[in-house]
């Protein structure tokens, strides 16, 4: 890897790690310390279980939010990097590399935490814990070896994080090109349009005669790894993985396209 | 040294003139080092290349010389050379103007000679 | 070995800012980039440093593109009026990241300059006054290992003492390690003797491009009684005029007629850079006077 790309990757990674520990510190305070204080103040210490609050912490979920938000922050670092003679292309590459690396590291940490802390604390076996996650749709497909299934679960989550991050990057890059005015309009318009789309979809699914959505539903099922007569747990995880990889390529491409258009604002 | 940036003379000539003047007035004695290009450049915000151009005029006139790795030094006999040069230019630089101005003021040749005489006695 | 701009055109919302501009910036020279407010100086510098995209045209360094190219972009540094640093960043950290991205950085000199300017490097960038922001950016500009340093308004907000310090540091640093500086400023008198070569940007074009001494060699002020001055300068490239009573000063840019007798009443003096600039870029005089 070129020295510049490595330098930028390292810079972005360090910055993300700094934000990450702060984010987790905030989560810890909000979900562990504050309830504890509240319990002490209200005299309900008996109802407060330190272990259960700690073990219920969704490290992975928190990271999903974290990565999609931080990857969307684009313009500040663009300014810093272009000031320092770093091209847009290198900026994009460095962000993608640090996203892949950070997601990998965090997925390992989250998995270790889930299976070594949360599951035992809840008295769950590893397989039972898998059954309580989104991966429960696929947790028997690869056979009964727990480690293989956990590996599948990890790859699945890793790809999911990368997809979230790249989506954040794409949205962030587009927003960095907008003026403040258009950005505010977009921030209002998108949720409103999304709401109407939802209303429209739910109406049309009630009204099955006018719109036949079976094809779409089947396609979505297929993307999720459903195949003929498959029971939940026996869905094919490689199909959604492939779906996510394709999604990542598309989102990464969008992010790249708009990233290349970044320029100094007036 | 003093530079007059409003002067109509190009800066590199001013640099040469000022150093020459300092040698003439023996502010920089013969055999002594003259300020470096950088020193002059920094002091008066003049491009080092411009300062060098001015210095090179003096080098060409053999008033200063470069000693490798040390700097510029006043050549022995430089002051006498300047005196010689200025004497040669005295007619062009001063006498011509003097006479032309005297003519405009209708001062006669004798009156001018008297004035010069007076200048010599009072000073 | 140079930065080349070829046929650069920049339009914002159909308005032309730069029009088919060509320029060569050579190594190890100090340049002045002069232009009135809104002439497009900053736009030009932003195009060179790939912060803005020209509508058309190319910018290269030693024949290699400056667009999206770490290799060439890392060889130049633009200190701009716009603040490129995050307000929350501490100065020390910004120096560290500069060193990280440029690969080398004269940290000793940076510390030394910060002490000279009385700048505490533990502060956050956002807490600095305009003057100290400028100072910080100047320190970075003087300490990066780039071959082409562009300074856009380098003395913005600096008091006379700090300006003096800056010019000295600039010459020190330039003598120590000759490289190209392009200085864009409104304080023409302060840099008139510092720059070797000048670009004057006006009406979307470079209207003057040459060594300062060559250009000033061709710039005259001809003063005297109205009719004599007008007679003597007839047919010359008169770029401006001043009147005081019956006395007229005509500013001429270009060669005088050597065989034309100079009337006794007329004096010919040279123009300084500022006076030349003012006359060349006066809106009503337009570019028709420039050849």
XYZ file of C-alpha atoms in Angstrom:
680
model
C 0.000 0.000 0.000
C 1.303 3.461 -0.842
C 2.627 5.395 2.133
C 0.061 8.152 1.706
C -2.858 5.760 1.587
C -1.554 4.037 4.668
C -1.029 7.371 6.446
C -4.599 8.468 5.702
C -6.005 5.079 6.673
C -4.160 5.228 9.959
C -5.385 8.754 10.577
C -9.011 7.869 9.902
C -8.786 4.686 11.944
C -7.334 6.534 14.915
C -9.995 9.175 14.663
C -12.723 6.521 14.533
C -11.301 4.694 17.516
C -11.303 7.904 19.505
C -14.925 8.528 18.601
C -15.746 4.885 19.289
C -14.514 4.766 22.839
C -16.331 7.994 23.532
C -19.525 6.572 22.061
C -19.238 3.459 24.220
C -18.465 5.565 27.260
C -21.683 7.469 26.631
C -23.632 4.225 26.201
C -22.144 2.863 29.397
C -23.121 5.987 31.273
C -26.604 6.133 29.787
C -27.505 2.463 30.203
C -25.477 1.356 33.215
C -24.372 4.232 35.394
C -27.447 6.445 35.161
C -29.920 3.614 35.922
C -27.706 2.656 38.848
C -27.728 6.200 40.177
C -31.458 6.386 39.597
C -31.911 3.108 41.483
C -29.826 4.400 44.354
C -31.690 7.692 44.476
C -35.119 6.102 44.378
C -34.076 3.403 46.834
C -34.831 0.607 44.376
C -31.376 -0.868 44.391
C -32.873 -4.295 44.866
C -34.419 -4.213 41.389
C -31.191 -3.172 39.763
C -29.106 -5.976 38.404
C -25.663 -4.845 37.461
C -24.841 -8.010 35.556
C -28.000 -8.060 33.499
C -27.672 -4.417 32.503
C -24.091 -5.020 31.535
C -24.771 -8.211 29.633
C -27.714 -6.727 27.748
C -25.509 -4.074 26.196
C -25.868 -4.433 22.449
C -22.299 -3.829 21.436
C -22.984 -4.853 17.852
C -26.164 -2.805 17.465
C -24.427 0.247 18.902
C -21.584 -0.248 16.465
C -24.030 -0.452 13.557
C -25.383 2.980 14.448
C -21.921 4.285 15.111
C -20.393 3.166 11.839
C -23.226 4.413 9.650
C -23.124 7.843 11.290
C -19.369 8.316 11.450
C -18.839 7.101 7.905
C -21.277 9.732 6.713
C -19.095 12.544 8.105
C -17.284 13.595 4.967
C -16.581 17.256 4.465
C -14.368 18.083 7.475
C -11.851 15.409 6.683
C -12.019 16.213 2.998
C -10.978 19.765 3.828
C -8.158 18.620 6.064
C -6.890 16.111 3.524
C -7.055 18.286 0.434
C -5.226 20.923 2.468
C -2.559 18.315 3.040
C -2.225 17.268 -0.568
C -4.266 14.070 -0.342
C -6.449 13.217 -3.319
C -10.127 12.376 -3.182
C -9.427 8.871 -4.421
C -7.016 8.158 -1.589
C -9.494 9.583 0.898
C -12.173 7.205 -0.351
C -9.852 4.215 -0.355
C -8.581 4.962 3.135
C -12.107 5.228 4.465
C -13.154 1.943 2.897
C -10.072 0.176 4.238
C -10.579 1.535 7.736
C -14.276 0.638 7.574
C -13.487 -2.962 6.655
C -10.781 -3.185 9.305
C -12.721 -1.538 12.103
C -15.859 -3.576 11.375
C -13.805 -6.744 11.446
C -12.269 -5.875 14.799
C -15.567 -4.793 16.317
C -17.350 -7.886 15.058
C -14.786 -10.075 16.790
C -15.140 -8.113 20.009
C -18.931 -8.168 19.823
C -18.961 -11.916 19.130
C -16.601 -12.664 21.990
C -18.714 -10.510 24.267
C -21.948 -12.139 23.146
C -20.775 -15.701 23.496
C -18.444 -15.357 26.466
C -20.345 -12.797 28.548
C -23.936 -12.336 27.524
C -24.845 -15.944 26.670
C -23.410 -17.519 29.857
C -24.897 -14.735 31.963
C -28.304 -15.535 30.522
C -27.676 -19.236 30.921
C -27.935 -19.744 27.159
C -25.917 -22.185 25.122
C -24.091 -20.800 22.120
C -26.609 -22.266 19.703
C -29.501 -20.913 21.738
C -27.932 -17.479 21.661
C -27.593 -17.668 17.886
C -31.288 -18.521 17.828
C -32.056 -15.237 19.534
C -30.343 -13.162 16.858
C -31.260 -12.193 13.320
C -29.007 -15.039 12.220
C -31.537 -17.514 13.642
C -32.930 -17.752 10.097
C -29.686 -19.414 9.016
C -28.243 -21.004 12.113
C -28.781 -24.627 11.011
C -27.944 -24.335 7.341
C -24.229 -24.918 7.792
C -24.771 -27.982 9.978
C -24.608 -28.402 13.702
C -21.037 -27.333 14.337
C -21.400 -24.289 16.586
C -18.117 -22.734 15.526
C -18.970 -22.955 11.859
C -22.298 -21.331 12.580
C -20.687 -18.623 14.660
C -18.255 -18.045 11.817
C -21.187 -17.683 9.430
C -22.831 -15.308 11.904
C -19.669 -13.233 12.082
C -19.244 -12.963 8.324
C -22.909 -12.074 8.038
C -22.591 -9.290 10.611
C -19.297 -8.081 9.224
C -20.789 -7.658 5.767
C -23.768 -5.952 7.342
C -21.532 -3.412 9.116
C -19.577 -2.748 5.938
C -22.847 -2.231 4.088
C -24.069 0.189 6.751
C -20.790 2.076 6.645
C -20.760 2.324 2.863
C -24.367 3.490 2.872
C -23.360 6.146 5.389
C -20.484 7.138 3.134
C -22.741 7.385 0.087
C -25.320 9.508 1.894
C -22.611 11.632 3.526
C -20.853 12.278 0.228
C -24.089 13.329 -1.449
C -24.972 15.615 1.456
C -21.505 17.177 1.397
C -22.183 18.374 -2.115
C -25.443 20.065 -1.224
C -25.684 23.590 0.038
C -27.010 24.057 3.547
C -30.383 25.052 2.137
C -30.884 22.024 -0.093
C -29.528 19.771 2.630
C -32.146 21.008 5.070
C -34.841 20.527 2.463
C -33.625 16.984 1.827
C -33.593 16.248 5.547
C -37.255 17.190 5.764
C -38.396 15.853 2.414
C -36.897 12.364 2.608
C -38.711 11.218 5.784
C -41.974 12.736 4.527
C -41.695 10.986 1.154
C -40.680 7.783 2.930
C -43.795 7.992 5.074
C -46.058 8.419 2.037
C -44.333 5.532 0.291
C -44.997 3.342 3.330
C -48.643 4.400 3.407
C -48.883 3.693 -0.292
C -47.300 0.269 0.071
C -49.461 -0.767 2.995
C -52.603 0.393 1.140
C -51.649 -1.482 -1.966
C -50.854 -4.666 -0.082
C -54.337 -4.513 1.466
C -55.679 -4.031 -2.006
C -54.091 -7.014 -3.610
C -56.282 -6.905 -6.675
C -54.945 -3.641 -7.982
C -51.249 -4.310 -7.357
C -49.700 -7.708 -7.404
C -46.667 -7.544 -5.165
C -46.122 -11.286 -4.993
C -43.179 -11.079 -7.324
C -41.528 -8.440 -5.203
C -42.197 -10.347 -1.992
C -40.782 -13.516 -3.501
C -37.747 -11.674 -4.711
C -37.157 -10.199 -1.254
C -37.574 -13.649 0.239
C -35.038 -14.960 -2.224
C -32.575 -12.208 -1.336
C -32.918 -13.203 2.299
C -31.906 -16.756 1.479
C -35.356 -18.386 1.403
C -35.644 -21.428 -0.787
C -38.406 -23.916 -1.424
C -39.998 -25.054 1.818
C -37.059 -23.872 3.893
C -37.872 -23.531 7.566
C -36.393 -20.548 9.464
C -32.940 -21.672 10.554
C -32.391 -23.470 7.289
C -32.331 -20.432 5.002
C -29.188 -20.213 2.900
C -26.954 -17.503 4.452
C -24.716 -17.249 1.392
C -27.536 -15.651 -0.606
C -28.000 -12.663 1.749
C -24.235 -12.454 2.038
C -24.003 -12.193 -1.716
C -26.869 -9.680 -1.641
C -24.957 -7.617 0.893
C -21.764 -7.811 -1.141
C -23.636 -6.543 -4.197
C -25.209 -3.840 -2.027
C -21.766 -2.903 -0.741
C -20.414 -2.586 -4.265
C -23.336 -0.393 -5.295
C -23.113 1.817 -2.188
C -19.325 1.982 -2.459
C -19.694 2.999 -6.092
C -22.190 5.727 -5.254
C -19.921 6.939 -2.457
C -16.957 6.962 -4.848
C -18.847 8.815 -7.558
C -19.944 11.626 -5.264
C -16.690 11.618 -3.320
C -14.866 12.440 -6.556
C -17.056 15.523 -6.907
C -16.195 16.943 -3.483
C -15.017 20.512 -3.704
C -14.390 23.513 -1.565
C -17.560 25.355 -0.638
C -17.740 29.094 -0.815
C 22.165 51.563 4.559
C 19.033 53.281 3.520
C 16.809 52.358 0.637
C 14.309 54.676 -0.847
C 11.698 52.486 -2.400
C 9.903 55.417 -3.965
C 12.999 56.178 -5.932
C 12.721 55.656 -9.622
C 15.913 53.672 -9.776
C 15.649 49.878 -9.986
C 16.206 48.164 -6.658
C 19.278 46.184 -7.697
C 21.025 49.409 -8.698
C 20.052 50.930 -5.389
C 21.581 47.958 -3.615
C 24.822 48.437 -5.546
C 24.783 52.197 -4.927
C 24.173 51.823 -1.218
C 26.979 49.351 -0.695
C 29.273 51.467 -2.825
C 28.356 54.499 -0.780
C 29.142 52.611 2.430
C 32.543 51.564 1.067
C 33.182 55.129 -0.048
C 32.305 56.441 3.410
C 34.447 53.641 4.835
C 31.546 52.158 6.797
C 32.769 48.913 5.281
C 36.540 49.121 5.459
C 38.768 47.473 2.904
C 39.301 43.804 3.631
C 36.168 43.735 5.774
C 33.129 41.597 5.132
C 30.006 43.258 3.734
C 26.552 42.096 4.929
C 25.402 38.871 3.291
C 22.713 38.698 0.623
C 20.360 37.148 3.157
C 21.001 39.815 5.744
C 20.266 42.625 3.315
C 17.366 40.711 1.854
C 15.786 40.139 5.261
C 16.388 43.622 6.523
C 14.818 45.376 3.545
C 12.434 42.707 2.184
C 14.248 42.515 -1.087
C 14.344 39.355 -3.126
C 17.701 37.609 -2.568
C 18.180 37.351 -6.332
C 17.803 41.120 -6.633
C 20.327 41.729 -3.869
C 22.707 39.338 -5.554
C 22.287 41.152 -8.853
C 23.249 44.403 -7.145
C 26.232 42.788 -5.451
C 27.390 41.311 -8.716
C 27.644 44.799 -10.182
C 30.156 45.576 -7.449
C 31.941 42.285 -8.000
C 32.230 43.088 -11.718
C 33.559 46.544 -10.834
C 36.085 44.750 -8.588
C 34.992 46.619 -5.495
C 34.029 43.499 -3.566
C 35.015 39.880 -3.985
C 33.489 36.579 -3.103
C 35.338 34.273 -0.750
C 33.911 30.827 -1.127
C 31.880 29.712 1.833
C 32.541 32.888 3.782
C 30.912 35.807 2.010
C 31.675 39.053 0.244
C 34.641 41.206 1.230
C 35.716 44.717 0.279
C 38.644 44.535 -2.113
C 41.753 46.460 -0.998
C 41.928 49.686 -2.983
C 38.163 49.736 -3.505
C 37.665 53.132 -1.962
C 40.330 54.737 -4.157
C 38.623 53.150 -7.149
C 35.314 54.683 -6.168
C 36.905 58.096 -5.698
C 38.468 57.780 -9.134
C 35.153 56.809 -10.697
C 33.251 59.601 -9.013
C 35.816 62.144 -10.072
C 35.355 61.038 -13.625
C 31.619 61.370 -13.302
C 31.746 64.673 -11.474
C 31.337 66.749 -14.607
C 28.329 64.793 -15.851
C 26.679 64.356 -12.484
C 27.107 67.830 -11.023
C 28.648 70.459 -13.261
C 26.227 70.030 -16.146
C 23.209 70.413 -13.875
C 24.770 73.307 -12.084
C 25.385 75.203 -15.268
C 21.983 74.421 -16.710
C 20.212 75.635 -13.566
C 22.451 78.732 -13.458
C 21.436 79.545 -17.021
C 17.744 79.321 -16.148
C 18.371 81.764 -13.297
C 20.451 84.070 -15.517
C 23.525 83.618 -13.356
C 26.587 84.552 -15.360
C 29.784 82.544 -15.627
C 31.592 85.008 -13.350
C 28.806 85.037 -10.801
C 28.868 81.235 -10.750
C 32.617 81.186 -10.276
C 32.200 83.595 -7.371
C 29.583 81.388 -5.820
C 31.860 78.373 -6.111
C 34.622 80.405 -4.534
C 32.265 81.268 -1.678
C 31.349 77.634 -1.251
C 34.992 76.707 -0.844
C 35.744 79.444 1.686
C 32.740 79.004 3.965
C 32.999 75.265 4.276
C 10.019 21.438 -14.221
C 7.104 23.724 -13.577
C 3.433 24.060 -12.867
C 1.535 24.593 -16.090
C -1.984 25.881 -16.421
C -3.467 25.404 -19.831
C -6.599 27.063 -21.116
C -8.188 27.249 -17.672
C -11.741 28.507 -17.810
C -13.930 28.782 -14.752
C -17.549 29.722 -14.742
C -19.904 29.958 -11.779
C -23.560 29.942 -12.746
C -22.728 31.061 -16.258
C -20.577 33.934 -14.983
C -17.023 33.800 -16.216
C -14.396 34.053 -13.479
C -11.370 32.901 -15.419
C -11.305 32.830 -19.167
C -8.863 30.668 -21.098
C -6.008 31.377 -18.732
C -2.485 30.072 -19.348
C 0.291 30.272 -16.818
C 3.662 28.759 -16.005
C 5.046 28.732 -12.482
C 8.704 27.845 -12.320
C 10.662 26.277 -9.474
C 12.510 28.256 -6.828
C 11.096 31.670 -7.598
C 9.087 34.117 -5.542
C 5.997 35.255 -7.416
C 3.393 37.869 -6.726
C -0.173 37.219 -7.811
C -1.989 40.523 -7.862
C -5.572 41.280 -8.644
C -8.452 43.317 -7.358
C -11.106 41.872 -5.074
C -13.105 39.298 -6.956
C -10.598 39.079 -9.786
C -10.414 35.320 -9.271
C -7.082 34.939 -7.472
C -8.417 32.523 -4.889
C -10.353 30.613 -7.526
C -7.170 30.214 -9.527
C -5.243 28.974 -6.492
C -8.062 26.599 -5.599
C -7.985 25.147 -9.089
C -4.237 24.593 -8.950
C -4.580 22.781 -5.627
C -7.509 20.655 -6.876
C -9.988 22.116 -4.408
C -12.194 23.323 -7.223
C -12.664 21.877 -10.679
C -12.166 24.204 -13.625
C -14.982 24.287 -16.157
C -12.306 23.391 -18.678
C -8.531 23.341 -18.950
C -5.752 21.445 -17.216
C -3.244 21.985 -14.432
C -0.059 19.924 -14.353
C 3.127 19.717 -12.333
C 6.143 18.529 -14.307
C 3.769 17.198 -16.915
C 1.740 15.143 -14.443
C -1.829 16.093 -13.665
C -2.622 17.902 -10.429
C -6.109 16.465 -10.384
C -6.694 13.652 -7.895
C -2.996 12.876 -7.700
C -1.328 12.425 -4.302
C 2.081 12.575 -5.854
C 1.737 16.021 -7.404
C -0.631 17.490 -4.808
C 1.836 16.525 -2.081
C 4.419 18.745 -3.730
C 2.408 21.891 -3.263
C 0.782 23.628 -0.352
C -1.884 26.293 -0.486
C -2.352 28.431 2.561
C -5.792 29.850 1.957
C -7.980 32.475 3.473
C -10.689 29.846 3.979
C -10.067 27.851 7.125
C -9.481 24.237 6.216
C -8.872 23.034 9.737
C -11.462 21.849 12.180
C -12.141 24.403 14.912
C -11.863 21.788 17.638
C -8.444 20.534 16.585
C -5.490 21.511 18.685
C -2.615 23.119 16.833
C -0.169 20.430 17.914
C -2.403 17.774 16.488
C -2.756 19.682 13.223
C 1.025 19.837 12.970
C 1.138 16.094 13.593
C -1.367 15.335 10.871
C 0.444 17.636 8.453
C 3.644 15.720 9.178
C 1.798 12.442 8.722
C 0.330 13.386 5.338
C 3.277 15.253 3.846
C 5.713 12.624 5.046
C 8.163 15.175 6.375
C 7.783 18.378 8.298
C 10.285 20.776 9.812
C 8.984 20.492 13.344
C 11.938 22.277 14.917
C 11.418 25.296 12.739
C 7.676 25.214 13.439
C 8.290 25.247 17.190
C 10.841 27.997 16.779
C 8.472 30.131 14.701
C 5.585 29.537 17.104
C 7.776 30.858 19.921
C 8.784 33.881 17.852
C 5.177 34.722 17.072
C 4.085 33.968 20.634
C 1.723 31.250 19.506
C 0.765 28.595 22.038
C 0.485 25.294 20.181
C -1.748 23.743 22.826
C -4.662 25.906 21.776
C -7.552 24.844 19.607
C -7.649 26.298 16.114
C -11.156 27.709 16.614
C -10.026 29.757 19.612
C -7.489 31.740 17.606
C -8.005 35.303 16.425
C -7.912 35.996 12.686
C -4.319 37.141 12.976
C -3.198 34.060 14.840
C -5.022 31.763 12.453
C -3.024 33.378 9.694
C 0.155 32.966 11.727
C -0.517 29.294 12.339
C -1.222 28.645 8.669
C 1.937 30.534 7.718
C 4.013 28.445 10.078
C 2.658 25.280 8.486
C 3.286 26.711 5.014
C 6.915 27.465 5.834
C 7.558 24.051 7.360
C 5.945 21.630 4.883
C 8.354 19.919 2.498
C 6.468 21.121 -0.604
C 8.199 22.628 -3.634
C 5.437 25.089 -4.460
C 3.949 27.175 -1.677
C 0.934 29.342 -2.405
C 0.098 32.040 0.106
C -3.337 33.584 -0.283
C -3.502 36.760 1.805
C -0.572 35.776 4.018
C -0.689 38.876 6.207
C -4.437 38.989 6.844
C -4.962 40.294 10.363
C -1.242 40.594 11.125
C 0.064 43.703 12.842
C 3.164 45.481 11.548
C 5.521 43.604 13.875
C 4.172 40.226 12.874
C 4.275 41.167 9.215
C 7.928 42.074 9.636
C 8.583 38.751 11.349
C 6.803 36.912 8.570
C 8.750 38.529 5.733
C 11.990 37.764 7.536
C 10.993 34.170 8.157
C 9.983 33.854 4.519
C 13.349 35.050 3.255
C 15.192 32.951 5.830
C 13.292 29.865 4.828
C 13.647 30.630 1.127
C 17.409 31.107 1.377
C 17.723 27.954 3.435
C 15.674 25.901 1.002
C 14.897 27.691 -2.272
C 11.435 26.790 -3.506
C 8.586 28.555 -5.207
C 6.355 30.944 -3.330
C 3.325 32.502 -4.950
C 2.084 35.367 -2.813
C -1.345 36.805 -3.378
C -1.881 40.008 -1.453
C -3.357 43.471 -1.555
C -0.397 44.988 0.268
C 1.606 45.404 -2.911
C 4.165 47.812 -1.515
C 5.238 45.316 1.126
C 6.101 42.634 -1.392
C 7.100 44.765 -4.377
C 10.817 44.173 -3.841
C 10.400 40.684 -2.512
C 8.916 39.140 -5.615
C 10.934 38.311 -8.651
C 8.048 37.816 -11.027
C 4.538 39.191 -11.089
C 1.186 38.038 -12.423
C -1.607 40.552 -12.591
C -5.056 39.057 -12.891
C -7.787 41.266 -14.263
C -10.918 40.813 -16.345
C -10.651 36.992 -16.075
C -7.189 37.009 -17.647
C -3.543 37.311 -16.712
C -2.826 40.779 -18.091
C 0.743 41.094 -16.853
C 3.189 38.214 -16.611
C 6.854 38.999 -16.302
C 9.852 39.748 -14.139
C 9.258 42.749 -11.909
C 12.323 44.602 -13.139
C 11.395 44.069 -16.804
C 7.912 45.292 -16.179
C 8.918 48.334 -14.184
C 11.425 49.110 -16.921
C 8.453 49.738 -19.171
C 6.321 51.738 -16.764
C 6.658 55.505 -16.711
C 5.069 58.537 -15.199
C 5.334 61.602 -17.416
C 4.604 64.843 -15.610
C 4.432 68.419 -16.774
C 2.100 71.031 -18.271
C -0.996 69.592 -19.844
C -0.229 70.224 -23.490
C 3.421 69.185 -23.302
C 2.593 65.905 -21.606
C -0.210 65.141 -24.023
C 2.056 65.974 -26.935
C 4.892 63.827 -25.716
C 2.748 60.817 -24.879
C 0.645 60.927 -28.044
C 0.454 57.464 -29.500
C 1.968 55.826 -26.431
C 0.175 53.312 -24.279
C -1.254 55.659 -21.663
C -2.868 53.611 -18.904
C -3.928 56.404 -16.607
C -3.891 60.081 -15.842
C -3.758 62.417 -12.879
C -4.363 66.143 -12.933
C -3.388 68.797 -10.447
C -4.038 72.328 -11.592
C -2.392 72.721 -14.985
C -0.049 69.823 -14.311
C -0.812 66.446 -15.804
C 0.722 63.092 -15.039
C 0.312 60.482 -17.729
C 1.101 56.883 -16.827
C 2.617 54.968 -19.675
C 3.085 51.222 -19.894
C 5.311 50.203 -22.769
C 8.247 51.599 -24.653
C 8.687 55.360 -25.049
C 9.558 56.856 -28.423
C 13.320 57.204 -28.209
C 13.629 59.654 -31.098
C 10.935 61.939 -29.771
C 12.413 65.080 -28.146
C 11.599 65.430 -24.462
C 10.313 68.917 -23.712
C 12.238 70.765 -20.956
C 9.066 71.116 -18.939
C 8.377 67.392 -18.826
C 9.883 64.955 -16.347
C 9.976 61.231 -16.838
C 9.980 58.994 -13.818
C 9.473 55.307 -13.304
C 6.321 53.902 -11.813
C 6.358 51.637 -8.829
C 4.502 48.336 -8.882
C 1.533 49.537 -6.868
C 0.957 52.591 -9.044
C 1.272 50.453 -12.157
C -1.177 47.918 -10.754
C -3.734 50.559 -9.796
C -3.635 52.109 -13.236
C -3.752 48.831 -15.108
C -6.678 47.484 -13.171
C -8.823 50.583 -12.961
C -12.217 49.399 -14.103
C -12.860 52.232 -16.525
C -9.497 51.828 -18.191
C -10.137 48.145 -18.860
C -7.656 45.845 -20.535
C -7.451 47.578 -23.856
C -4.320 49.340 -22.674
C -2.392 46.214 -22.027
C -0.314 44.730 -24.731
